[in-house]
């Protein structure tokens, strides 16, 4: 898979010279991209929708024909995004990102028809994305982590115990983890949460388009999506509610009343149109793409273990997304490995990539009981719909070289 080649930063004043963000025009042309959990390329249908929408002038809030044409696109996309999660158009709220959708959801002031009192506790698994881990607008003292097992799956008994200690809990649980790909027992968690008079928010950013994400079947009350993980453009997300009796009494951004007062600001019409088109493709093509990725990932993991029998794949025994492998071998440093792969024309990531450029120990692996020394060697390889067999062979070729260098280093140390 070769993303479009361009010297993307050469025109930005202040980013000339030796800035590390400089990328040569030729450099991106012949690469193998294995960082789909960080972001996916724009799908063709999304690109077409984006380009077409960019030709429109109107503001969706205007009543004239130009405004109505823009509104039509936004509402059509809302329907398409709703369909991806089996929801209703009126229950989709567009935001600037998955991060913002999470922030909107994590408020004590989420009301339902039967419960207007503020939510008293926020529980979340210890492996949530940083945008959830910050706790949204809950006071720090009201936020509590829930443990996961060694396979990276939520401890349901701990959830039940915690939920029984609160009067009106909000629980936030991801459907699939961004580092390990491990799928969480969301439907089981929903039953526990609802029995405790709680609400369940599900961060489905990594799961959408890869596994079934029906909001009703999951038992989620609120669900977060991010456009760029499913082939839309970056900088767009959505919060979907399960029913129209769920209200956001304390919106994050107030102003012109867009998104029915939940998120003010003129809509990103073109991005929303692309999000809708990506949601259609992700829904229609999901089963086929997930099956193809599984075949490729099996080949990748078998090759990895044939070259390095001692390789550890985190969450290997658990149910995982078919596109994600997080692995390490003894003596590997993730940052060094990422650079070595990069020099071979291969994009992988060291653990969570949302804050790339900063090296931090993985809170996900820590929660799974992995020591910091081992965790610091974890490399994430994530596949997508455009990954090919040739990409996998290229990855394995690069790994063979890197593994042999690592083993020489180990032998040197032992001698
Ligand atoms: N939730 C999860 C599980 C993610 O992996 C990410 C991004 O990687 C987000 C939320 C944030 O989404 P966005 O990049 O749209 O802010």
XYZ file of C-alpha atoms and ligand atoms in Angstrom:
431
model
C 0.000 0.000 0.000
C 1.524 3.273 -1.045
C -0.038 6.484 0.290
C 0.192 9.435 -2.090
C 3.760 10.718 -2.384
C 4.324 14.410 -1.635
C 6.727 16.674 0.163
C 3.979 17.595 2.578
C 5.822 19.981 4.844
C 8.184 21.734 2.442
C 5.872 24.735 2.095
C 5.283 25.365 5.788
C 7.350 28.338 7.009
C 9.409 27.388 10.050
C 9.394 23.702 9.146
C 12.291 23.846 6.704
C 15.834 22.644 7.176
C 16.401 19.624 9.333
C 12.950 19.395 10.853
C 12.117 15.700 11.406
C 8.691 16.130 9.855
C 10.275 16.687 6.414
C 9.366 13.833 4.075
C 10.924 13.500 0.634
C 8.574 13.194 -2.329
C 9.945 9.776 -3.262
C 10.008 8.484 0.276
C 6.297 7.680 0.616
C 5.876 6.120 -2.801
C 7.035 2.561 -2.195
C 6.217 1.798 1.376
C 4.257 -0.801 3.292
C 1.864 0.801 5.768
C 1.159 -1.166 8.953
C -0.215 1.567 11.198
C -3.931 1.378 10.473
C -4.848 1.611 14.156
C -3.249 5.067 14.153
C -5.101 6.084 11.027
C -6.381 4.651 7.758
C -6.094 6.124 4.275
C -9.105 7.887 2.809
C -11.402 5.421 1.044
C -12.086 6.198 -2.597
C -15.803 6.727 -1.955
C -14.942 9.107 0.887
C -12.549 11.057 -1.324
C -15.251 11.429 -3.989
C -17.822 12.558 -1.414
C -15.329 14.992 0.115
C -14.398 16.518 -3.220
C -17.989 16.899 -4.294
C -19.006 18.451 -0.990
C -16.143 20.941 -1.163
C -17.779 22.480 -4.215
C -20.846 23.455 -2.151
C -21.063 26.976 -0.764
C -23.952 26.842 1.685
C -23.968 26.771 5.456
C -26.229 23.921 6.601
C -27.974 26.289 9.012
C -29.081 28.646 6.224
C -32.609 28.316 4.897
C -31.817 29.228 1.277
C -31.176 26.656 -1.444
C -27.389 26.670 -0.922
C -27.854 26.036 2.785
C -30.400 23.302 2.179
C -28.065 21.534 -0.230
C -25.372 21.437 2.478
C -27.912 20.295 5.093
C -28.970 17.475 2.807
C -25.413 16.148 2.689
C -25.011 16.365 6.461
C -28.293 14.555 7.116
C -27.579 11.868 4.510
C -24.223 11.234 6.180
C -25.906 11.130 9.593
C -28.151 8.362 8.297
C -25.137 6.476 6.888
C -23.169 6.732 10.133
C -26.242 5.639 12.110
C -26.584 2.578 9.870
C -23.000 1.515 10.624
C -23.993 0.977 14.270
C -27.646 0.034 13.806
C -28.733 3.384 15.240
C -31.176 6.111 14.219
C -30.227 9.245 12.325
C -31.580 11.538 15.052
C -29.286 9.921 17.616
C -25.993 10.747 15.846
C -24.072 13.868 16.947
C -21.057 14.883 14.899
C -17.959 16.073 16.761
C -14.434 17.127 15.811
C -12.933 13.707 16.672
C -13.322 10.482 18.589
C -11.541 12.299 21.399
C -14.221 14.988 21.530
C -17.016 12.410 21.351
C -15.471 10.667 24.364
C -15.183 13.983 26.212
C -18.828 14.766 25.458
C -19.947 11.374 26.746
C -17.950 11.480 29.973
C -20.005 14.014 31.868
C -21.871 13.591 35.151
C -24.694 15.529 33.444
C -25.881 12.770 31.113
C -29.586 12.604 31.834
C -32.247 10.079 30.956
C -36.034 10.331 31.210
C -35.908 8.391 34.501
C -32.722 9.833 35.957
C -31.986 13.551 36.113
C -29.551 13.365 39.050
C -25.858 13.675 38.143
C -23.936 10.440 37.601
C -21.980 9.854 40.812
C -19.074 7.638 39.629
C -17.179 6.979 36.426
C -15.710 3.501 36.022
C -13.474 2.570 33.141
C -11.185 -0.285 32.257
C -7.517 0.373 32.932
C -6.768 -0.016 29.213
C -8.927 2.798 27.828
C -7.627 5.319 25.314
C -6.103 8.461 26.913
C -9.149 10.486 25.798
C -11.236 8.353 28.171
C -8.594 7.924 30.845
C -8.589 11.651 31.575
C -12.116 11.145 32.967
C -13.874 13.838 30.967
C -15.704 16.230 33.256
C -15.841 13.933 36.275
C -13.864 15.078 39.318
C -10.711 12.958 39.645
C -11.924 11.489 42.951
C -15.050 10.100 41.251
C -13.101 8.161 38.610
C -12.046 4.566 39.155
C -10.087 2.082 37.038
C -11.222 -1.510 36.603
C -8.629 -4.256 36.168
C -8.120 -6.458 33.105
C -6.754 -10.013 33.054
C -3.381 -11.053 31.637
C -5.025 -11.435 28.231
C -6.129 -7.792 28.284
C -9.846 -8.415 28.877
C -11.990 -6.556 31.423
C -12.548 -8.284 34.771
C -16.359 -8.496 34.855
C -16.471 -9.488 38.534
C -14.578 -6.299 39.395
C -17.063 -4.297 37.319
C -20.016 -5.867 39.146
C -18.408 -5.167 42.504
C -17.619 -1.550 41.612
C -21.004 -0.803 40.050
C -22.773 -2.000 43.196
C -20.924 0.694 45.187
C -22.388 3.560 43.125
C -25.923 4.925 42.857
C -25.831 6.173 39.269
C -22.588 5.030 37.654
C -21.361 5.823 34.176
C -19.101 3.095 32.789
C -16.805 3.618 29.830
C -15.493 0.557 28.032
C -13.799 0.225 24.675
C -15.046 -2.417 22.290
C -11.556 -3.243 21.047
C -8.224 -2.075 22.384
C -6.092 0.084 20.115
C -2.781 -1.494 21.175
C -3.557 -5.212 21.471
C -6.766 -5.422 19.413
C -8.318 -7.461 22.260
C -12.125 -7.382 22.088
C -13.886 -6.521 25.333
C -16.950 -8.272 26.799
C -19.189 -5.278 26.211
C -22.581 -6.999 26.074
C -21.871 -8.805 29.367
C -20.700 -5.531 30.899
C -23.880 -3.781 29.713
C -26.084 -6.222 31.624
C -24.109 -5.579 34.810
C -24.122 -1.795 34.345
C -27.855 -1.594 33.662
C -28.679 -3.783 36.664
C -26.831 -1.191 38.761
C -28.871 1.761 37.419
C -25.867 2.743 35.306
C -25.219 3.941 31.788
C -22.646 2.391 29.463
C -20.489 4.382 27.073
C -18.637 2.298 24.480
C -15.578 3.616 22.650
C -15.945 1.749 19.357
C -13.277 3.756 17.523
C -11.054 0.748 16.740
C -13.841 -1.795 16.406
C -16.055 -0.028 13.875
C -15.703 -1.472 10.406
C -13.747 -4.444 11.779
C -16.321 -6.285 13.901
C -20.090 -5.944 14.326
C -20.902 -2.771 16.257
C -24.663 -2.758 16.683
C -25.445 -0.319 19.482
C -28.565 -2.282 20.491
C -26.889 -5.699 20.476
C -23.965 -4.317 22.489
C -26.307 -2.786 25.050
C -24.429 0.526 24.826
C -26.214 3.720 25.813
C -23.608 5.908 24.106
C -21.088 4.949 21.460
C -18.072 6.791 20.030
C -16.840 6.633 16.437
C -13.935 8.286 14.650
C -14.050 8.950 10.909
C -10.367 8.530 10.109
C -10.152 4.989 11.443
C -12.773 3.780 8.959
C -11.513 5.613 5.877
C -13.007 9.060 6.355
C -10.952 12.206 6.845
C -9.104 13.093 10.021
C -10.666 15.450 12.538
C -14.211 14.098 12.698
C -16.042 11.845 15.084
C -19.525 11.037 16.267
C -21.259 10.255 19.498
C -24.282 8.017 18.987
C -26.923 7.535 21.649
C -29.121 4.456 21.884
C -32.359 6.328 22.582
C -33.701 9.839 22.353
C -34.389 10.039 26.084
C -30.633 10.378 26.696
C -29.744 14.082 27.048
C -26.490 15.980 27.222
C -27.341 18.554 29.858
C -23.845 20.038 29.799
C -22.611 20.345 26.195
C -18.897 20.935 25.704
C -19.267 23.667 23.095
C -22.175 26.076 23.269
C -23.034 28.614 20.638
C -25.132 28.574 17.519
C -27.189 25.534 18.404
C -25.812 23.182 15.754
C -26.133 19.441 16.332
C -29.343 20.177 18.226
C -27.508 22.226 20.821
C -25.143 19.407 21.743
C -22.137 20.644 19.748
C -22.108 24.196 18.436
C -20.003 25.286 15.462
C -20.647 25.266 11.718
C -20.505 21.685 10.553
C -17.502 20.309 8.654
C -19.799 19.522 5.728
C -17.220 17.951 3.427
C -15.655 15.882 6.204
C -19.091 14.732 7.332
C -20.028 13.718 3.781
C -16.786 11.703 3.572
C -17.508 10.145 6.989
C -20.908 9.016 5.667
C -19.378 7.482 2.550
C -16.695 5.741 4.611
C -19.372 4.404 6.988
C -21.253 2.855 4.061
C -18.098 1.172 2.750
C -17.100 0.024 6.243
C -20.546 -1.525 6.775
C -20.905 -3.170 3.386
C -17.335 -4.439 3.134
C -16.677 -5.294 6.794
C -17.043 -9.072 6.705
C -14.990 -9.461 3.549
C -12.242 -7.072 4.672
C -12.013 -8.600 8.157
C -11.723 -12.114 6.711
C -8.984 -11.037 4.287
C -7.070 -9.307 7.100
C -7.288 -12.430 9.246
C -5.650 -14.540 6.524
C -2.853 -11.980 6.187
C -2.365 -11.587 9.912
C -2.142 -15.359 10.378
C 0.595 -15.413 7.748
C 2.343 -12.515 9.495
C 2.210 -14.113 12.950
C 3.248 -17.550 11.641
C 6.188 -15.938 9.819
C 7.130 -13.915 12.873
C 7.220 -17.030 15.041
C 9.066 -19.075 12.423
C 11.814 -16.427 12.448
C 11.661 -15.771 16.206
C 10.127 -18.737 18.050
C 10.450 -16.848 21.348
C 8.354 -13.878 20.105
C 5.556 -12.879 22.472
C 2.251 -11.728 20.969
C 0.288 -9.783 23.566
C -3.328 -10.897 24.013
C -2.648 -13.836 21.691
C -5.060 -16.194 23.420
C -7.876 -13.637 23.633
C -10.383 -12.750 20.966
C -8.715 -9.993 18.940
C -9.457 -7.743 15.989
C -8.285 -9.521 12.854
C -5.936 -6.681 11.938
C -3.758 -6.183 15.037
C -0.553 -7.806 16.307
C 1.336 -6.352 19.258
C 4.556 -8.285 19.783
C 8.035 -8.236 21.238
C 11.176 -10.319 21.513
C 13.785 -10.280 24.234
C 16.157 -7.310 23.984
C 14.075 -5.291 21.505
C 13.542 -1.568 22.079
C 10.367 -0.418 20.385
C 11.630 3.015 19.307
C 14.729 1.501 17.727
C 12.650 -1.162 15.984
C 10.193 1.434 14.624
C 13.097 3.386 13.123
C 14.704 0.220 11.723
C 11.415 -0.750 10.052
C 10.979 2.803 8.805
C 14.378 2.672 7.108
C 13.202 -0.515 5.377
C 10.149 1.357 4.083
C 7.735 -0.092 6.632
C 5.475 1.916 8.949
C 4.739 0.248 12.300
C 4.234 1.778 15.701
C 5.467 1.430 19.236
C 2.339 0.788 21.296
C -0.173 3.626 21.182
C 0.540 5.963 18.284
C -1.853 8.788 19.049
C 0.955 10.680 20.753
C 3.756 9.564 18.443
C 7.057 11.264 19.025
C 6.694 10.742 22.768
C 7.960 7.547 24.310
C 5.829 6.466 27.232
C 5.382 3.066 28.811
C 2.142 1.443 27.681
C -0.579 1.673 30.338
C -2.338 -1.163 28.501
C 0.536 -3.606 28.920
C 1.091 -2.424 32.498
C -2.560 -3.239 33.251
C -2.013 -6.702 31.747
C 0.825 -7.267 34.227
C 3.648 -6.899 31.678
C 6.861 -5.510 33.169
C 8.023 -2.073 31.944
C 11.193 -3.675 30.518
C 9.205 -6.074 28.341
C 6.561 -3.462 27.483
C 9.232 -1.081 26.207
C 9.898 -3.550 23.397
C 6.307 -3.838 22.165
C 5.797 -3.102 18.474
C 2.313 -2.799 16.996
C 1.639 -3.995 13.485
C -1.853 -3.113 12.278
C -3.317 -4.085 8.908
C -6.108 -2.667 6.795
C -8.228 -3.226 3.736
C -5.415 -2.331 1.336
C -2.762 -4.538 2.950
C -1.436 -7.127 0.492
C 0.440 -10.415 0.712
C 3.450 -8.605 -0.731
C 3.297 -6.164 2.203
C 3.377 -9.102 4.636
C 6.374 -10.672 2.871
C 8.131 -7.327 2.940
C 7.470 -6.987 6.651
C 8.816 -10.492 7.298
C 11.912 -9.780 5.202
C 12.629 -6.689 7.285
C 11.917 -8.589 10.496
C 14.366 -11.341 9.503
C 17.119 -8.708 9.248
C 16.159 -6.979 12.470
C 15.773 -10.253 14.398
C 19.195 -11.415 13.284
C 20.763 -8.106 14.374
C 19.018 -8.444 17.743
C 20.194 -11.989 18.218
C 23.815 -10.991 17.418
C 23.486 -8.228 20.001
C 22.178 -10.732 22.568
C 25.036 -13.136 21.817
C 27.516 -10.257 22.167
C 26.079 -9.425 25.568
C 26.207 -13.050 26.690
C 29.842 -13.531 25.550
N -10.454 5.867 21.123
C -9.591 4.943 20.672
C -9.721 3.528 21.126
C -8.589 5.306 19.767
O -7.732 4.379 19.330
C -8.484 6.659 19.363
C -7.404 7.089 18.460
O -6.460 6.375 18.207
C -9.433 7.576 19.861
C -10.390 7.152 20.740
C -9.384 9.027 19.472
O -9.939 9.239 18.203
P -9.525 10.547 17.373
O -8.196 10.252 16.761
O -10.612 10.700 16.343
O -9.500 11.669 18.331
